[in-house]
mmCIF file of C-alpha atoms in Angstrom:
data_model
loop_
_atom_site.group_PDB
_atom_site.id
_atom_site.type_symbol
_atom_site.label_atom_id
_atom_site.label_comp_id
_atom_site.label_asym_id
_atom_site.label_seq_id
_atom_site.Cartn_x
_atom_site.Cartn_y
_atom_site.Cartn_z
ATOM 1 C CA UNK A 64 0.350 0.140 -0.185
ATOM 2 C CA UNK A 65 1.486 3.392 -1.103
ATOM 3 C CA UNK A 66 -1.113 5.288 0.636
ATOM 4 C CA UNK A 67 -0.190 7.186 3.859
ATOM 5 C CA UNK A 68 -2.830 8.786 6.439
ATOM 6 C CA UNK A 69 -3.330 12.231 6.035
ATOM 7 C CA UNK A 70 -4.059 12.285 9.891
ATOM 8 C CA UNK A 71 -5.058 16.084 10.804
ATOM 9 C CA UNK A 72 -4.939 19.402 9.196
ATOM 10 C CA UNK A 73 -4.202 23.310 10.616
ATOM 11 C CA UNK A 74 -4.970 26.223 8.864
ATOM 12 C CA UNK A 75 -4.847 30.191 9.309
ATOM 13 C CA UNK A 76 -5.933 32.412 6.261
ATOM 14 C CA UNK A 77 -7.468 35.906 5.646
ATOM 15 C CA UNK A 78 -10.431 33.958 6.293
ATOM 16 C CA UNK A 79 -10.025 32.849 9.783
ATOM 17 C CA UNK A 80 -8.048 30.931 11.863
ATOM 18 C CA UNK A 81 -8.932 26.849 11.523
ATOM 19 C CA UNK A 82 -9.538 24.941 8.503
ATOM 20 C CA UNK A 83 -13.548 24.829 9.471
ATOM 21 C CA UNK A 84 -13.128 28.851 8.712
ATOM 22 C CA UNK A 85 -11.385 28.171 5.711
ATOM 23 C CA UNK A 86 -13.813 25.803 4.227
ATOM 24 C CA UNK A 87 -17.016 27.292 5.438
ATOM 25 C CA UNK A 88 -15.910 30.526 4.004
ATOM 26 C CA UNK A 89 -14.780 28.919 0.459
ATOM 27 C CA UNK A 90 -18.403 26.758 0.203
ATOM 28 C CA UNK A 91 -19.984 30.814 0.895
ATOM 29 C CA UNK A 92 -17.873 32.336 -2.147
ATOM 30 C CA UNK A 93 -16.487 34.472 0.322
ATOM 31 C CA UNK A 94 -13.316 37.367 -0.961
ATOM 32 C CA UNK A 95 -11.488 38.031 2.008
ATOM 33 C CA UNK A 96 -9.618 40.835 -0.093
ATOM 34 C CA UNK A 97 -8.582 44.237 1.205
ATOM 35 C CA UNK A 98 -6.366 47.169 1.201
ATOM 36 C CA UNK A 99 -2.576 46.583 1.805
ATOM 37 C CA UNK A 100 -1.362 48.684 4.931
ATOM 38 C CA UNK A 101 1.491 46.455 6.334
ATOM 39 C CA UNK A 102 4.164 48.359 4.133
ATOM 40 C CA UNK A 103 4.041 51.159 1.612
ATOM 41 C CA UNK A 104 5.239 50.843 -1.986
ATOM 42 C CA UNK A 105 4.415 52.240 -5.551
ATOM 43 C CA UNK A 106 2.789 49.199 -6.293
ATOM 44 C CA UNK A 107 0.410 47.764 -9.439
ATOM 45 C CA UNK A 108 -2.184 46.666 -7.173
ATOM 46 C CA UNK A 109 -2.679 47.064 -2.987
ATOM 47 C CA UNK A 110 -5.201 44.206 -2.760
ATOM 48 C CA UNK A 111 -4.094 41.779 -0.967
ATOM 49 C CA UNK A 112 -6.017 39.077 1.373
ATOM 50 C CA UNK A 113 -4.260 39.430 4.780
ATOM 51 C CA UNK A 114 -5.019 37.468 8.059
ATOM 52 C CA UNK A 115 -7.026 39.521 10.377
ATOM 53 C CA UNK A 116 -5.875 40.382 14.367
ATOM 54 C CA UNK A 117 -8.923 37.734 15.291
ATOM 55 C CA UNK A 118 -7.228 35.008 13.455
ATOM 56 C CA UNK A 119 -3.940 34.917 15.717
ATOM 57 C CA UNK A 120 -3.713 33.929 18.915
ATOM 58 C CA UNK A 121 -2.332 35.757 21.799
ATOM 59 C CA UNK A 122 1.774 36.104 20.906
ATOM 60 C CA UNK A 123 4.063 38.979 21.680
ATOM 61 C CA UNK A 124 5.822 40.179 18.782
ATOM 62 C CA UNK A 125 3.485 39.284 15.796
ATOM 63 C CA UNK A 126 3.458 42.452 14.046
ATOM 64 C CA UNK A 127 6.679 42.273 11.897
ATOM 65 C CA UNK A 128 6.778 40.018 8.881
ATOM 66 C CA UNK A 129 9.223 37.208 10.305
ATOM 67 C CA UNK A 130 6.887 37.309 13.490
ATOM 68 C CA UNK A 131 4.029 36.849 12.058
ATOM 69 C CA UNK A 132 5.025 33.965 10.064
ATOM 70 C CA UNK A 133 6.442 32.036 12.955
ATOM 71 C CA UNK A 134 3.233 32.729 14.808
ATOM 72 C CA UNK A 135 0.806 31.316 12.009
ATOM 73 C CA UNK A 136 3.075 28.279 11.413
ATOM 74 C CA UNK A 137 2.936 27.594 15.116
ATOM 75 C CA UNK A 138 -0.731 27.910 15.405
ATOM 76 C CA UNK A 139 -1.224 26.112 12.343
ATOM 77 C CA UNK A 140 1.268 23.213 13.768
ATOM 78 C CA UNK A 141 -0.736 22.974 17.009
ATOM 79 C CA UNK A 142 -4.150 22.738 14.935
ATOM 80 C CA UNK A 143 -2.895 19.771 13.015
ATOM 81 C CA UNK A 144 -1.549 17.780 16.156
ATOM 82 C CA UNK A 145 -4.951 18.345 17.816
ATOM 83 C CA UNK A 146 -6.944 17.015 14.723
ATOM 84 C CA UNK A 147 -4.544 14.183 14.372
ATOM 85 C CA UNK A 148 -5.142 13.249 18.044
ATOM 86 C CA UNK A 149 -1.749 13.542 19.122
ATOM 87 C CA UNK A 150 -0.693 15.489 22.278
ATOM 88 C CA UNK A 151 2.657 16.884 20.675
ATOM 89 C CA UNK A 152 5.160 15.758 18.321
ATOM 90 C CA UNK A 153 6.226 12.274 18.530
ATOM 91 C CA UNK A 154 9.936 11.289 18.898
ATOM 92 C CA UNK A 155 11.482 10.563 15.998
ATOM 93 C CA UNK A 156 9.210 12.202 13.726
ATOM 94 C CA UNK A 157 10.277 14.038 10.600
ATOM 95 C CA UNK A 158 9.462 17.835 10.176
ATOM 96 C CA UNK A 159 9.443 19.437 7.008
ATOM 97 C CA UNK A 160 9.665 22.941 6.909
ATOM 98 C CA UNK A 161 8.618 25.290 3.742
ATOM 99 C CA UNK A 162 9.269 28.746 2.880
ATOM 100 C CA UNK A 163 11.373 30.785 0.694
ATOM 101 C CA UNK A 164 14.633 30.669 2.866
ATOM 102 C CA UNK A 165 15.502 28.638 6.231
ATOM 103 C CA UNK A 166 14.760 29.855 9.342
ATOM 104 C CA UNK A 167 17.564 31.637 11.042
ATOM 105 C CA UNK A 168 20.024 29.898 13.207
ATOM 106 C CA UNK A 169 19.969 32.920 15.810
ATOM 107 C CA UNK A 170 15.992 32.698 15.969
ATOM 108 C CA UNK A 171 16.113 36.495 14.591
ATOM 109 C CA UNK A 172 12.454 36.510 12.411
ATOM 110 C CA UNK A 173 13.892 37.867 8.911
ATOM 111 C CA UNK A 174 11.172 39.137 6.246
ATOM 112 C CA UNK A 175 10.976 35.926 4.129
ATOM 113 C CA UNK A 176 12.299 33.379 6.260
ATOM 114 C CA UNK A 177 10.469 30.450 7.857
ATOM 115 C CA UNK A 178 9.954 29.762 11.243
ATOM 116 C CA UNK A 179 12.721 29.242 13.462
ATOM 117 C CA UNK A 180 13.149 25.499 14.199
ATOM 118 C CA UNK A 181 14.613 25.082 17.226
ATOM 119 C CA UNK A 182 11.995 27.644 18.536
ATOM 120 C CA UNK A 183 8.998 25.943 16.670
ATOM 121 C CA UNK A 184 10.223 22.273 18.107
ATOM 122 C CA UNK A 185 10.787 23.385 21.588
ATOM 123 C CA UNK A 186 6.925 24.906 21.489
ATOM 124 C CA UNK A 187 5.477 21.343 20.236
ATOM 125 C CA UNK A 188 7.368 19.753 23.214
ATOM 126 C CA UNK A 189 10.476 18.291 21.023
ATOM 127 C CA UNK A 190 14.040 19.414 20.247
ATOM 128 C CA UNK A 191 16.164 19.057 17.071
ATOM 129 C CA UNK A 192 17.695 15.791 18.850
ATOM 130 C CA UNK A 193 14.232 14.356 18.892
ATOM 131 C CA UNK A 194 13.233 15.131 15.560
ATOM 132 C CA UNK A 195 14.466 15.047 12.015
ATOM 133 C CA UNK A 196 14.177 18.357 10.234
ATOM 134 C CA UNK A 197 14.488 19.551 6.824
ATOM 135 C CA UNK A 198 13.642 22.928 4.617
ATOM 136 C CA UNK A 199 12.356 22.773 1.624
ATOM 137 C CA UNK A 200 11.936 25.395 -1.166
ATOM 138 C CA UNK A 201 9.883 24.719 -4.296
ATOM 139 C CA UNK A 202 8.374 28.559 -4.687
ATOM 140 C CA UNK A 203 5.147 28.042 -4.999
ATOM 141 C CA UNK A 204 4.846 24.502 -4.972
ATOM 142 C CA UNK A 205 7.015 23.863 -1.592
ATOM 143 C CA UNK A 206 4.330 22.190 0.552
ATOM 144 C CA UNK A 207 3.041 19.854 -2.149
ATOM 145 C CA UNK A 208 6.848 18.632 -2.473
ATOM 146 C CA UNK A 209 6.751 18.825 0.953
ATOM 147 C CA UNK A 210 3.897 16.267 1.274
ATOM 148 C CA UNK A 211 5.561 14.021 -1.455
ATOM 149 C CA UNK A 212 8.688 13.791 0.419
ATOM 150 C CA UNK A 213 7.375 13.372 3.590
ATOM 151 C CA UNK A 214 5.104 10.471 1.974
ATOM 152 C CA UNK A 215 8.337 9.003 0.433
ATOM 153 C CA UNK A 216 9.950 9.138 3.988
ATOM 154 C CA UNK A 217 7.518 7.473 5.565
ATOM 155 C CA UNK A 218 7.053 4.491 2.872
ATOM 156 C CA UNK A 219 10.683 4.214 3.181
ATOM 157 C CA UNK A 220 10.476 2.764 6.761
ATOM 158 C CA UNK A 221 12.455 5.880 8.089
ATOM 159 C CA UNK A 222 9.748 6.842 10.592
ATOM 160 C CA UNK A 223 5.878 6.597 11.130
ATOM 161 C CA UNK A 224 4.999 10.173 11.306
ATOM 162 C CA UNK A 225 5.937 13.326 9.459
ATOM 163 C CA UNK A 226 4.763 17.315 10.100
ATOM 164 C CA UNK A 227 4.627 19.459 7.408
ATOM 165 C CA UNK A 228 4.504 23.036 8.344
ATOM 166 C CA UNK A 229 5.031 26.538 6.862
ATOM 167 C CA UNK A 230 3.557 30.002 6.536
ATOM 168 C CA UNK A 231 3.694 33.094 4.544
ATOM 169 C CA UNK A 232 3.425 36.934 5.916
ATOM 170 C CA UNK A 233 2.763 39.754 2.994
ATOM 171 C CA UNK A 234 6.436 41.445 3.147
ATOM 172 C CA UNK A 235 7.855 43.843 1.127
ATOM 173 C CA UNK A 236 10.497 41.865 -0.386
ATOM 174 C CA UNK A 237 8.196 38.980 -1.922
ATOM 175 C CA UNK A 238 5.219 41.709 -2.692
ATOM 176 C CA UNK A 239 7.868 43.774 -4.927
ATOM 177 C CA UNK A 240 9.268 40.591 -6.518
ATOM 178 C CA UNK A 241 5.396 39.811 -7.859
ATOM 179 C CA UNK A 242 5.099 43.367 -9.051
ATOM 180 C CA UNK A 243 8.088 43.332 -11.013
ATOM 181 C CA UNK A 244 7.010 40.562 -13.090
ATOM 182 C CA UNK A 245 3.505 42.284 -13.408
ATOM 183 C CA UNK A 246 1.513 39.597 -11.698
ATOM 184 C CA UNK A 247 -0.653 41.496 -9.362
ATOM 185 C CA UNK A 248 -4.328 42.129 -10.043
ATOM 186 C CA UNK A 249 -5.379 45.626 -9.344
ATOM 187 C CA UNK A 250 -8.885 44.760 -8.528
ATOM 188 C CA UNK A 251 -8.517 41.148 -7.124
ATOM 189 C CA UNK A 252 -7.794 37.283 -8.456
ATOM 190 C CA UNK A 253 -10.684 36.040 -10.231
ATOM 191 C CA UNK A 254 -9.312 32.305 -11.549
ATOM 192 C CA UNK A 255 -10.657 31.234 -14.567
ATOM 193 C CA UNK A 256 -12.552 34.257 -15.370
ATOM 194 C CA UNK A 257 -12.412 35.874 -18.672
ATOM 195 C CA UNK A 258 -11.595 39.469 -17.112
ATOM 196 C CA UNK A 259 -8.927 37.711 -15.014
ATOM 197 C CA UNK A 260 -5.511 40.193 -14.728
ATOM 198 C CA UNK A 261 -3.520 38.440 -12.135
ATOM 199 C CA UNK A 262 -2.978 37.378 -8.534
ATOM 200 C CA UNK A 263 -4.055 38.599 -5.170
ATOM 201 C CA UNK A 264 -0.910 37.814 -2.795
ATOM 202 C CA UNK A 265 -2.378 36.247 0.563
ATOM 203 C CA UNK A 266 -0.598 35.303 3.861
ATOM 204 C CA UNK A 267 -1.485 32.540 6.657
ATOM 205 C CA UNK A 268 0.071 29.452 7.937
ATOM 206 C CA UNK A 269 -0.682 25.679 7.512
ATOM 207 C CA UNK A 270 0.067 22.201 8.753
ATOM 208 C CA UNK A 271 -0.936 18.645 8.311
ATOM 209 C CA UNK A 272 0.471 15.350 10.059
ATOM 210 C CA UNK A 273 1.267 12.463 7.490
ATOM 211 C CA UNK A 274 1.658 8.825 9.205
ATOM 212 C CA UNK A 275 1.952 5.462 8.017
ATOM 213 C CA UNK A 276 -1.434 3.384 7.783
ATOM 214 C CA UNK A 277 0.176 0.974 10.459
ATOM 215 C CA UNK A 278 0.423 3.745 12.946
ATOM 216 C CA UNK A 279 -3.039 5.287 11.900
ATOM 217 C CA UNK A 280 -4.422 1.847 12.323
ATOM 218 C CA UNK A 281 -2.468 1.193 15.974
ATOM 219 C CA UNK A 282 -4.078 4.274 17.390
ATOM 220 C CA UNK A 283 -7.596 3.847 16.128
ATOM 221 C CA UNK A 284 -7.238 7.145 14.303
ATOM 222 C CA UNK A 285 -9.554 7.943 11.166
ATOM 223 C CA UNK A 286 -7.556 9.662 8.810
ATOM 224 C CA UNK A 287 -8.904 12.982 7.330
ATOM 225 C CA UNK A 288 -7.735 11.616 3.937
ATOM 226 C CA UNK A 289 -5.211 9.131 2.230
ATOM 227 C CA UNK A 290 -2.293 10.818 0.745
ATOM 228 C CA UNK A 291 -2.334 8.121 -2.399
ATOM 229 C CA UNK A 292 -0.412 9.513 -5.081
ATOM 230 C CA UNK A 293 2.022 11.980 -5.986
ATOM 231 C CA UNK A 294 4.477 13.214 -8.523
ATOM 232 C CA UNK A 295 6.903 16.370 -8.313
ATOM 233 C CA UNK A 296 8.654 17.776 -11.768
ATOM 234 C CA UNK A 297 10.964 20.689 -12.665
ATOM 235 C CA UNK A 298 11.078 21.753 -16.148
ATOM 236 C CA UNK A 299 12.889 24.910 -16.354
ATOM 237 C CA UNK A 300 12.240 25.455 -19.819
ATOM 238 C CA UNK A 301 10.204 28.705 -18.615
ATOM 239 C CA UNK A 302 11.180 30.966 -15.742
ATOM 240 C CA UNK A 303 7.550 32.178 -15.153
ATOM 241 C CA UNK A 304 5.014 30.738 -17.712
ATOM 242 C CA UNK A 305 3.214 27.488 -17.048
ATOM 243 C CA UNK A 306 3.220 24.666 -19.248
ATOM 244 C CA UNK A 307 0.305 22.519 -20.192
ATOM 245 C CA UNK A 308 2.598 19.474 -21.288
ATOM 246 C CA UNK A 309 4.627 19.852 -17.755
ATOM 247 C CA UNK A 310 1.305 20.082 -15.925
ATOM 248 C CA UNK A 311 -0.288 17.152 -17.796
ATOM 249 C CA UNK A 312 2.662 15.028 -17.188
ATOM 250 C CA UNK A 313 2.387 15.897 -13.253
ATOM 251 C CA UNK A 314 -1.174 15.222 -12.883
ATOM 252 C CA UNK A 315 -0.533 11.738 -14.723
ATOM 253 C CA UNK A 316 1.959 10.737 -12.778
ATOM 254 C CA UNK A 317 0.173 11.389 -9.512
ATOM 255 C CA UNK A 318 -2.785 9.036 -11.130
ATOM 256 C CA UNK A 319 -0.213 6.431 -11.744
ATOM 257 C CA UNK A 320 1.696 6.473 -8.374
ATOM 258 C CA UNK A 321 -1.842 6.034 -6.844
ATOM 259 C CA UNK A 322 -2.982 3.279 -9.162
ATOM 260 C CA UNK A 323 -6.036 5.477 -9.633
ATOM 261 C CA UNK A 324 -7.749 5.790 -13.133
ATOM 262 C CA UNK A 325 -10.444 8.426 -12.492
ATOM 263 C CA UNK A 326 -10.227 11.530 -10.760
ATOM 264 C CA UNK A 327 -13.452 13.221 -9.290
ATOM 265 C CA UNK A 328 -12.575 16.768 -8.736
ATOM 266 C CA UNK A 329 -9.299 18.766 -9.519
ATOM 267 C CA UNK A 330 -8.587 21.675 -7.066
ATOM 268 C CA UNK A 331 -6.487 23.629 -9.191
ATOM 269 C CA UNK A 332 -3.284 25.905 -8.575
ATOM 270 C CA UNK A 333 -5.097 28.470 -10.775
ATOM 271 C CA UNK A 334 -3.960 31.906 -9.526
ATOM 272 C CA UNK A 335 -5.730 34.299 -12.089
ATOM 273 C CA UNK A 336 -3.125 35.016 -14.265
ATOM 274 C CA UNK A 337 -4.380 34.741 -18.091
ATOM 275 C CA UNK A 338 -1.683 32.704 -19.279
ATOM 276 C CA UNK A 339 -1.290 30.573 -16.120
ATOM 277 C CA UNK A 340 -5.032 29.523 -15.874
ATOM 278 C CA UNK A 341 -5.520 28.316 -19.775
ATOM 279 C CA UNK A 342 -2.322 26.296 -19.472
ATOM 280 C CA UNK A 343 -3.880 24.484 -16.480
ATOM 281 C CA UNK A 344 -7.448 23.871 -18.057
ATOM 282 C CA UNK A 345 -5.883 23.021 -21.200
ATOM 283 C CA UNK A 346 -3.733 20.105 -19.651
ATOM 284 C CA UNK A 347 -6.871 19.230 -17.330
ATOM 285 C CA UNK A 348 -8.581 18.721 -20.741
ATOM 286 C CA UNK A 349 -6.091 16.536 -22.296
ATOM 287 C CA UNK A 350 -6.178 14.603 -19.118
ATOM 288 C CA UNK A 351 -10.092 14.207 -18.905
ATOM 289 C CA UNK A 352 -10.107 12.909 -22.395
ATOM 290 C CA UNK A 353 -7.726 10.001 -21.744
ATOM 291 C CA UNK A 354 -9.331 8.836 -18.624
ATOM 292 C CA UNK A 355 -12.780 8.492 -20.173
ATOM 293 C CA UNK A 356 -16.538 10.048 -20.676
ATOM 294 C CA UNK A 357 -16.899 11.933 -17.081
ATOM 295 C CA UNK A 358 -16.543 15.443 -16.659
ATOM 296 C CA UNK A 359 -13.897 16.335 -14.080
ATOM 297 C CA UNK A 360 -14.997 19.841 -11.875
ATOM 298 C CA UNK A 361 -12.185 21.906 -11.353
ATOM 299 C CA UNK A 362 -12.242 25.020 -8.905
ATOM 300 C CA UNK A 363 -9.538 27.241 -7.311
ATOM 301 C CA UNK A 364 -9.745 28.697 -3.312
ATOM 302 C CA UNK A 365 -7.410 31.622 -4.877
ATOM 303 C CA UNK A 366 -10.118 33.945 -5.243
ATOM 304 C CA UNK A 367 -11.013 33.508 -1.423
ATOM 305 C CA UNK A 368 -7.715 33.631 0.278
ATOM 306 C CA UNK A 369 -5.363 35.212 -2.354
ATOM 307 C CA UNK A 370 -2.463 33.366 -3.126
ATOM 308 C CA UNK A 371 -0.063 32.337 -0.320
ATOM 309 C CA UNK A 372 3.155 31.510 -2.435
ATOM 310 C CA UNK A 373 4.786 28.994 -1.228
ATOM 311 C CA UNK A 374 2.502 27.964 1.502
ATOM 312 C CA UNK A 375 -0.420 27.771 -1.096
ATOM 313 C CA UNK A 376 -0.857 24.112 -0.983
ATOM 314 C CA UNK A 377 -2.012 24.196 2.724
ATOM 315 C CA UNK A 378 -5.406 25.559 2.016
ATOM 316 C CA UNK A 379 -5.922 23.611 -1.535
ATOM 317 C CA UNK A 380 -5.134 20.098 0.926
ATOM 318 C CA UNK A 381 -7.913 21.520 3.380
ATOM 319 C CA UNK A 382 -10.323 21.846 0.263
ATOM 320 C CA UNK A 383 -9.335 18.710 -1.066
ATOM 321 C CA UNK A 384 -10.393 17.063 2.329
ATOM 322 C CA UNK A 385 -13.775 18.841 2.536
ATOM 323 C CA UNK A 386 -14.440 17.788 -0.897
ATOM 324 C CA UNK A 387 -13.934 13.887 0.121
ATOM 325 C CA UNK A 388 -15.718 13.982 3.698
ATOM 326 C CA UNK A 389 -18.505 16.160 2.310
ATOM 327 C CA UNK A 390 -18.954 15.067 -1.195
ATOM 328 C CA UNK A 391 -19.056 18.837 -1.874
ATOM 329 C CA UNK A 392 -17.703 20.953 -4.636
ATOM 330 C CA UNK A 393 -16.329 24.222 -3.619
ATOM 331 C CA UNK A 394 -16.819 26.822 -5.794
ATOM 332 C CA UNK A 395 -14.274 29.516 -7.049
ATOM 333 C CA UNK A 396 -14.631 33.021 -5.471
ATOM 334 C CA UNK A 397 -14.924 35.825 -7.926
ATOM 335 C CA UNK A 398 -15.663 33.827 -10.867
ATOM 336 C CA UNK A 399 -18.425 35.610 -13.144
ATOM 337 C CA UNK A 400 -17.693 34.839 -16.621
ATOM 338 C CA UNK A 401 -15.824 31.471 -17.078
ATOM 339 C CA UNK A 402 -13.761 31.135 -19.735
ATOM 340 C CA UNK A 403 -14.055 28.598 -22.380
ATOM 341 C CA UNK A 404 -12.573 24.970 -21.502
ATOM 342 C CA UNK A 405 -12.149 22.087 -23.217
ATOM 343 C CA UNK A 406 -14.539 19.126 -23.537
ATOM 344 C CA UNK A 407 -14.633 16.758 -20.434
ATOM 345 C CA UNK A 408 -13.691 20.231 -17.815
ATOM 346 C CA UNK A 409 -16.159 21.860 -15.978
ATOM 347 C CA UNK A 410 -15.454 24.900 -14.034
ATOM 348 C CA UNK A 411 -17.100 25.294 -11.189
ATOM 349 C CA UNK A 412 -18.752 28.537 -9.907
ATOM 350 C CA UNK A 413 -20.519 28.055 -6.901
ATOM 351 C CA UNK A 414 -20.368 25.110 -4.280
ATOM 352 C CA UNK A 415 -22.513 22.277 -5.203
ATOM 353 C CA UNK A 416 -22.720 18.545 -4.034
ATOM 354 C CA UNK A 417 -20.739 16.316 -6.407
ATOM 355 C CA UNK A 418 -21.719 13.336 -8.230
ATOM 356 C CA UNK A 419 -18.868 11.189 -6.658
ATOM 357 C CA UNK A 420 -15.968 12.043 -4.287
ATOM 358 C CA UNK A 421 -13.316 9.390 -4.121
ATOM 359 C CA UNK A 422 -10.365 10.561 -5.120
ATOM 360 C CA UNK A 423 -9.354 14.330 -5.819
ATOM 361 C CA UNK A 424 -5.962 15.973 -7.873
ATOM 362 C CA UNK A 425 -4.454 19.081 -5.779
ATOM 363 C CA UNK A 426 -2.374 20.760 -8.704
ATOM 364 C CA UNK A 427 0.683 23.147 -7.110
ATOM 365 C CA UNK A 428 2.822 24.996 -9.442
ATOM 366 C CA UNK A 429 5.792 27.512 -9.194
ATOM 367 C CA UNK A 430 7.878 29.925 -11.076
ATOM 368 C CA UNK A 431 11.434 27.745 -12.596
ATOM 369 C CA UNK A 432 9.076 24.899 -13.610
ATOM 370 C CA UNK A 433 7.916 23.375 -10.363
ATOM 371 C CA UNK A 434 4.948 21.398 -10.810
ATOM 372 C CA UNK A 435 3.283 19.035 -8.274
ATOM 373 C CA UNK A 436 0.330 17.105 -8.024
ATOM 374 C CA UNK A 437 -1.043 15.206 -5.401
ATOM 375 C CA UNK A 438 -3.558 12.566 -5.175
ATOM 376 C CA UNK A 439 -5.778 12.077 -2.105
ATOM 377 C CA UNK A 440 -8.102 9.566 -1.887
ATOM 378 C CA UNK A 441 -11.647 9.080 0.621
ATOM 379 C CA UNK A 442 -11.303 7.538 3.901
ATOM 380 C CA UNK A 443 -14.905 7.417 4.670
ATOM 381 C CA UNK A 444 -17.398 9.516 6.013
#
């Protein structure tokens, strides 16, 4: 069995604290966008998806980007462990930190680094000597690459529990980098819409606990879902643009890895850019034709909470779990005039009941050809 248990998730987004706050807002079609107030600058857009103060746990020094990152990551990790029924991080666990750059060894919170590993482990009741800690950075596909890495680690027999955690706080460095390549939407991201004109940068923190099927069975813990397949590809022929062939290869590879011949829903990366959204639906259309006569529904969460950059796969996984557990397709907030899509693809505007909810593909892509697709399978409701 190549599947590992997705034992618990944690999430902080502009829709609030916890996976339920995000999932509920997504089903209602809410768009948590507002004016950028965290820093000044002459940018193409000042529309962002900031985490509200009410979503932060009481903690000192959470105002700077680095401290916000650490606070959100820690809160999400604690949520994920609780959801997994774990009192703390088990000894011998793997911890995968995702961010643009590793956390600083001296504990100083930088604007675009991840949480400080030692401080995070200490807060979770562990220490560097009791856990294996690695850092992964694959642009906006980082959290999905981390899920695949952790799954491989578990299946190799190196351990039975893994925690993937990361966060992204609004900061001038990353925001300016998005502005330079002209990807920011002046009015707010509208994935799959004919009027889409770019991304909305969001912030938030996420975490999930993976464990072997044997450990889940020993604990009597019913997983949220099974992570049954994954494919991670790096195709560097384009610095920024998405390529349908690479996207299709990632999706096909994940399905083959899972041994699955049908997909009931694709939670798309779809950030709201003209080229990226079109490339993804083209690839999904080609895959749908290969899989058979059943139409493939597609939607994206980024019109609700924005693009969390390297942490963007965390809300995507929560959406996938919600779909599998409730057999409900989340809509695409902000989608008003859907772009023309290939036969076999259906863009979901508003939440609706799913015909079937057994397997879902989660796509996550990043600059420099970082492409990842994950297959989540239902664990029973």
